[in-house]
Amino acid sequence: MAHSGVDVEQEVIDAFNNLKTKKTLRFMIARVSDDLKKIIIEAQEPRSGEDDIDSDAIWDKFKDLLPNNAPRYVIYSLQYTLLDGGVRDKVQFFTWNPENSKIKDKMIFASSKDSFKQKLNLTASDLQFTEKQELNREEIIDQVSSKRTKQGR
């Protein structure tokens, strides 16, 4: 149970396991339900195989799914190519909390984040975003890969 009284639905846990362990999803987006009692899945994107390595189209689809006025939890399986040609797949947790979200939504979102991460056993640090222009895929990959990517981003 989350500190705010918001629980994580089993479908969220199952989707996370599909993303992390089974590697069948590229990303998942979760939100607090309208009744403010649980965290639910809002969207998920299946992997399409090798075609989605370094895919800007999938990244753009993910950004388009984020609302401009409501917070979301995002878990994205970032896949990128290193300088030595090796491919890495890093599960990254993002928080999306736009400035123009309602105050109550922001408070419940923030107070539920730690227990959400704990329920999913997420150990990766989270990256926090409030504006879509901050969601620059190359810069995020640089940050999580210590700037060892193929194109020297």
PDB file of C-alpha atoms in Angstrom:
ATOM      1  CA  MET A   1       0.000   0.000   0.000  1.00  0.00           C
ATOM      2  CA  ALA A   2       1.327   3.411  -0.951  1.00  0.00           C
ATOM      3  CA  HIS A   3       1.926   6.092   1.649  1.00  0.00           C
ATOM      4  CA  SER A   4      -0.840   8.164   0.076  1.00  0.00           C
ATOM      5  CA  GLY A   5      -3.295   5.262   0.323  1.00  0.00           C
ATOM      6  CA  VAL A   6      -2.904   4.565  -3.402  1.00  0.00           C
ATOM      7  CA  ASP A   7      -2.235   0.892  -4.186  1.00  0.00           C
ATOM      8  CA  VAL A   8      -0.462  -0.511  -7.243  1.00  0.00           C
ATOM      9  CA  GLU A   9      -2.732  -2.703  -9.367  1.00  0.00           C
ATOM     10  CA  GLN A  10      -1.528  -6.212 -10.254  1.00  0.00           C
ATOM     11  CA  GLU A  11      -1.739  -5.340 -13.971  1.00  0.00           C
ATOM     12  CA  VAL A  12       0.994  -2.729 -13.412  1.00  0.00           C
ATOM     13  CA  ILE A  13       3.241  -5.306 -11.741  1.00  0.00           C
ATOM     14  CA  ASP A  14       2.560  -7.796 -14.557  1.00  0.00           C
ATOM     15  CA  ALA A  15       3.327  -5.204 -17.250  1.00  0.00           C
ATOM     16  CA  PHE A  16       6.557  -4.246 -15.486  1.00  0.00           C
ATOM     17  CA  ASN A  17       7.616  -7.912 -15.340  1.00  0.00           C
ATOM     18  CA  ASN A  18       6.838  -8.250 -19.056  1.00  0.00           C
ATOM     19  CA  LEU A  19       9.013  -5.218 -19.757  1.00  0.00           C
ATOM     20  CA  LYS A  20      11.934  -6.112 -17.503  1.00  0.00           C
ATOM     21  CA  THR A  21      12.101  -9.898 -17.465  1.00  0.00           C
ATOM     22  CA  LYS A  22      10.267 -11.136 -20.539  1.00  0.00           C
ATOM     23  CA  LYS A  23      11.336  -8.095 -22.591  1.00  0.00           C
ATOM     24  CA  THR A  24       8.033  -7.994 -24.471  1.00  0.00           C
ATOM     25  CA  LEU A  25       7.380  -4.267 -23.898  1.00  0.00           C
ATOM     26  CA  ARG A  26       9.374  -1.186 -24.892  1.00  0.00           C
ATOM     27  CA  PHE A  27       7.618   1.121 -22.407  1.00  0.00           C
ATOM     28  CA  MET A  28       4.708   1.423 -20.043  1.00  0.00           C
ATOM     29  CA  ILE A  29       2.905   4.485 -18.708  1.00  0.00           C
ATOM     30  CA  ALA A  30       1.001   4.340 -15.425  1.00  0.00           C
ATOM     31  CA  ARG A  31      -1.200   6.833 -13.616  1.00  0.00           C
ATOM     32  CA  VAL A  32      -3.279   7.287 -10.506  1.00  0.00           C
ATOM     33  CA  SER A  33      -6.862   6.189 -11.158  1.00  0.00           C
ATOM     34  CA  ASP A  34      -9.686   8.723 -11.296  1.00  0.00           C
ATOM     35  CA  ASP A  35     -10.937   7.608  -7.870  1.00  0.00           C
ATOM     36  CA  LEU A  36      -7.390   8.216  -6.493  1.00  0.00           C
ATOM     37  CA  LYS A  37      -7.244   4.728  -4.958  1.00  0.00           C
ATOM     38  CA  LYS A  38      -4.845   2.829  -7.218  1.00  0.00           C
ATOM     39  CA  ILE A  39      -2.101   3.103  -9.795  1.00  0.00           C
ATOM     40  CA  ILE A  40      -3.184   1.681 -13.137  1.00  0.00           C
ATOM     41  CA  ILE A  41      -1.721   1.125 -16.618  1.00  0.00           C
ATOM     42  CA  GLU A  42      -2.540   3.841 -19.113  1.00  0.00           C
ATOM     43  CA  ALA A  43      -0.452   2.691 -22.085  1.00  0.00           C
ATOM     44  CA  GLN A  44       2.117   0.097 -23.074  1.00  0.00           C
ATOM     45  CA  GLU A  45       4.120  -0.430 -26.231  1.00  0.00           C
ATOM     46  CA  PRO A  46       5.174  -3.909 -27.368  1.00  0.00           C
ATOM     47  CA  ARG A  47       8.693  -4.456 -28.644  1.00  0.00           C
ATOM     48  CA  SER A  48       8.986  -4.935 -32.370  1.00  0.00           C
ATOM     49  CA  GLY A  49      12.334  -6.712 -32.281  1.00  0.00           C
ATOM     50  CA  GLU A  50      15.542  -5.362 -33.748  1.00  0.00           C
ATOM     51  CA  ASP A  51      13.607  -2.704 -35.667  1.00  0.00           C
ATOM     52  CA  ASP A  52      13.167  -0.545 -32.592  1.00  0.00           C
ATOM     53  CA  ILE A  53      16.840  -0.224 -31.572  1.00  0.00           C
ATOM     54  CA  ASP A  54      17.624   3.497 -31.446  1.00  0.00           C
ATOM     55  CA  SER A  55      14.100   4.181 -32.765  1.00  0.00           C
ATOM     56  CA  ASP A  56      13.079   7.821 -32.707  1.00  0.00           C
ATOM     57  CA  ALA A  57       9.589   6.867 -33.911  1.00  0.00           C
ATOM     58  CA  ILE A  58       8.880   4.833 -30.768  1.00  0.00           C
ATOM     59  CA  TRP A  59      10.322   7.604 -28.583  1.00  0.00           C
ATOM     60  CA  ASP A  60       8.083  10.168 -30.308  1.00  0.00           C
ATOM     61  CA  LYS A  61       5.043   7.926 -29.809  1.00  0.00           C
ATOM     62  CA  PHE A  62       5.880   7.664 -26.103  1.00  0.00           C
ATOM     63  CA  LYS A  63       6.146  11.463 -25.771  1.00  0.00           C
ATOM     64  CA  ASP A  64       2.854  11.964 -27.617  1.00  0.00           C
ATOM     65  CA  LEU A  65       1.074   9.715 -25.104  1.00  0.00           C
ATOM     66  CA  LEU A  66       2.039  11.943 -22.162  1.00  0.00           C
ATOM     67  CA  PRO A  67      -0.705  14.419 -21.225  1.00  0.00           C
ATOM     68  CA  ASN A  68       0.158  18.100 -20.916  1.00  0.00           C
ATOM     69  CA  ASN A  69      -1.717  18.529 -17.647  1.00  0.00           C
ATOM     70  CA  ALA A  70      -1.435  15.347 -15.576  1.00  0.00           C
ATOM     71  CA  PRO A  71       1.418  13.386 -13.944  1.00  0.00           C
ATOM     72  CA  ARG A  72       2.483   9.911 -15.057  1.00  0.00           C
ATOM     73  CA  TYR A  73       4.942   7.205 -14.070  1.00  0.00           C
ATOM     74  CA  VAL A  74       6.929   5.872 -17.011  1.00  0.00           C
ATOM     75  CA  ILE A  75       9.162   2.839 -17.277  1.00  0.00           C
ATOM     76  CA  TYR A  76      11.065   2.751 -20.548  1.00  0.00           C
ATOM     77  CA  SER A  77      13.439   0.085 -21.782  1.00  0.00           C
ATOM     78  CA  LEU A  78      16.082   2.282 -23.418  1.00  0.00           C
ATOM     79  CA  GLN A  79      18.040   0.405 -26.028  1.00  0.00           C
ATOM     80  CA  TYR A  80      21.149   1.984 -27.494  1.00  0.00           C
ATOM     81  CA  THR A  81      24.400   1.108 -29.242  1.00  0.00           C
ATOM     82  CA  LEU A  82      27.774   1.695 -27.577  1.00  0.00           C
ATOM     83  CA  LEU A  83      30.984   2.864 -29.236  1.00  0.00           C
ATOM     84  CA  ASP A  84      32.303  -0.706 -29.294  1.00  0.00           C
ATOM     85  CA  GLY A  85      29.189  -1.851 -31.174  1.00  0.00           C
ATOM     86  CA  GLY A  86      27.567  -3.524 -28.188  1.00  0.00           C
ATOM     87  CA  VAL A  87      23.865  -2.987 -27.635  1.00  0.00           C
ATOM     88  CA  ARG A  88      22.608  -2.097 -24.160  1.00  0.00           C
ATOM     89  CA  ASP A  89      19.101  -2.288 -22.805  1.00  0.00           C
ATOM     90  CA  LYS A  90      18.516  -0.219 -19.668  1.00  0.00           C
ATOM     91  CA  VAL A  91      15.224  -0.118 -17.801  1.00  0.00           C
ATOM     92  CA  GLN A  92      14.741   3.506 -16.780  1.00  0.00           C
ATOM     93  CA  PHE A  93      12.096   5.037 -14.524  1.00  0.00           C
ATOM     94  CA  PHE A  94      10.789   8.518 -15.390  1.00  0.00           C
ATOM     95  CA  THR A  95       8.352  10.743 -13.632  1.00  0.00           C
ATOM     96  CA  TRP A  96       6.284  13.065 -15.784  1.00  0.00           C
ATOM     97  CA  ASN A  97       4.782  15.885 -13.732  1.00  0.00           C
ATOM     98  CA  PRO A  98       3.889  18.906 -15.896  1.00  0.00           C
ATOM     99  CA  GLU A  99       3.803  22.327 -14.260  1.00  0.00           C
ATOM    100  CA  ASN A 100       0.120  22.820 -15.096  1.00  0.00           C
ATOM    101  CA  SER A 101      -1.049  19.613 -13.372  1.00  0.00           C
ATOM    102  CA  LYS A 102      -3.600  20.094 -10.607  1.00  0.00           C
ATOM    103  CA  ILE A 103      -2.018  20.576  -7.186  1.00  0.00           C
ATOM    104  CA  LYS A 104      -3.941  17.637  -5.687  1.00  0.00           C
ATOM    105  CA  ASP A 105      -2.794  15.353  -8.536  1.00  0.00           C
ATOM    106  CA  LYS A 106       0.819  16.442  -8.044  1.00  0.00           C
ATOM    107  CA  MET A 107       0.645  15.767  -4.304  1.00  0.00           C
ATOM    108  CA  ILE A 108      -0.857  12.281  -4.664  1.00  0.00           C
ATOM    109  CA  PHE A 109       1.571  11.470  -7.482  1.00  0.00           C
ATOM    110  CA  ALA A 110       4.599  12.558  -5.445  1.00  0.00           C
ATOM    111  CA  SER A 111       3.481  10.822  -2.268  1.00  0.00           C
ATOM    112  CA  SER A 112       2.903   7.546  -4.144  1.00  0.00           C
ATOM    113  CA  LYS A 113       6.182   7.452  -6.086  1.00  0.00           C
ATOM    114  CA  ASP A 114       8.410   5.723  -3.520  1.00  0.00           C
ATOM    115  CA  SER A 115       5.958   2.957  -2.769  1.00  0.00           C
ATOM    116  CA  PHE A 116       5.327   2.517  -6.521  1.00  0.00           C
ATOM    117  CA  LYS A 117       9.061   2.003  -7.031  1.00  0.00           C
ATOM    118  CA  GLN A 118       9.235  -0.302  -4.014  1.00  0.00           C
ATOM    119  CA  LYS A 119       6.297  -2.425  -5.183  1.00  0.00           C
ATOM    120  CA  LEU A 120       8.022  -2.922  -8.560  1.00  0.00           C
ATOM    121  CA  ASN A 121      11.430  -3.353  -6.944  1.00  0.00           C
ATOM    122  CA  LEU A 122      12.793  -0.506  -9.076  1.00  0.00           C
ATOM    123  CA  THR A 123      16.344   0.270  -8.060  1.00  0.00           C
ATOM    124  CA  ALA A 124      17.225   2.626 -10.917  1.00  0.00           C
ATOM    125  CA  SER A 125      17.228   6.296 -10.064  1.00  0.00           C
ATOM    126  CA  ASP A 126      14.364   8.195 -11.559  1.00  0.00           C
ATOM    127  CA  LEU A 127      14.606  11.022 -14.034  1.00  0.00           C
ATOM    128  CA  GLN A 128      12.048  13.774 -13.506  1.00  0.00           C
ATOM    129  CA  PHE A 129      10.502  15.804 -16.305  1.00  0.00           C
ATOM    130  CA  THR A 130       7.971  18.632 -16.409  1.00  0.00           C
ATOM    131  CA  GLU A 131       8.142  19.715 -20.077  1.00  0.00           C
ATOM    132  CA  LYS A 132       8.199  17.654 -23.266  1.00  0.00           C
ATOM    133  CA  GLN A 133      11.252  19.466 -24.641  1.00  0.00           C
ATOM    134  CA  GLU A 134      13.198  18.026 -21.690  1.00  0.00           C
ATOM    135  CA  LEU A 135      12.492  14.550 -23.066  1.00  0.00           C
ATOM    136  CA  ASN A 136      15.447  14.505 -25.437  1.00  0.00           C
ATOM    137  CA  ARG A 137      16.248  10.856 -26.118  1.00  0.00           C
ATOM    138  CA  GLU A 138      19.917  11.416 -26.977  1.00  0.00           C
ATOM    139  CA  GLU A 139      20.555  13.468 -23.834  1.00  0.00           C
ATOM    140  CA  ILE A 140      18.823  10.894 -21.649  1.00  0.00           C
ATOM    141  CA  ILE A 141      20.852   8.077 -23.209  1.00  0.00           C
ATOM    142  CA  ASP A 142      24.024  10.114 -22.628  1.00  0.00           C
ATOM    143  CA  GLN A 143      23.030  10.481 -19.005  1.00  0.00           C
ATOM    144  CA  VAL A 144      22.284   6.799 -18.391  1.00  0.00           C
ATOM    145  CA  SER A 145      25.182   5.442 -20.503  1.00  0.00           C
ATOM    146  CA  SER A 146      27.968   7.749 -19.274  1.00  0.00           C
ATOM    147  CA  LYS A 147      28.260   9.152 -22.836  1.00  0.00           C
ATOM    148  CA  ARG A 148      29.512   5.881 -24.332  1.00  0.00           C
ATOM    149  CA  THR A 149      27.035   5.695 -27.200  1.00  0.00           C
ATOM    150  CA  LYS A 150      27.828   4.899 -30.822  1.00  0.00           C
ATOM    151  CA  GLN A 151      27.380   8.395 -32.151  1.00  0.00           C
ATOM    152  CA  GLY A 152      29.210  10.015 -29.244  1.00  0.00           C
ATOM    153  CA  ARG A 153      26.074  11.808 -28.213  1.00  0.00           C
TER     154      ARG A 153
END
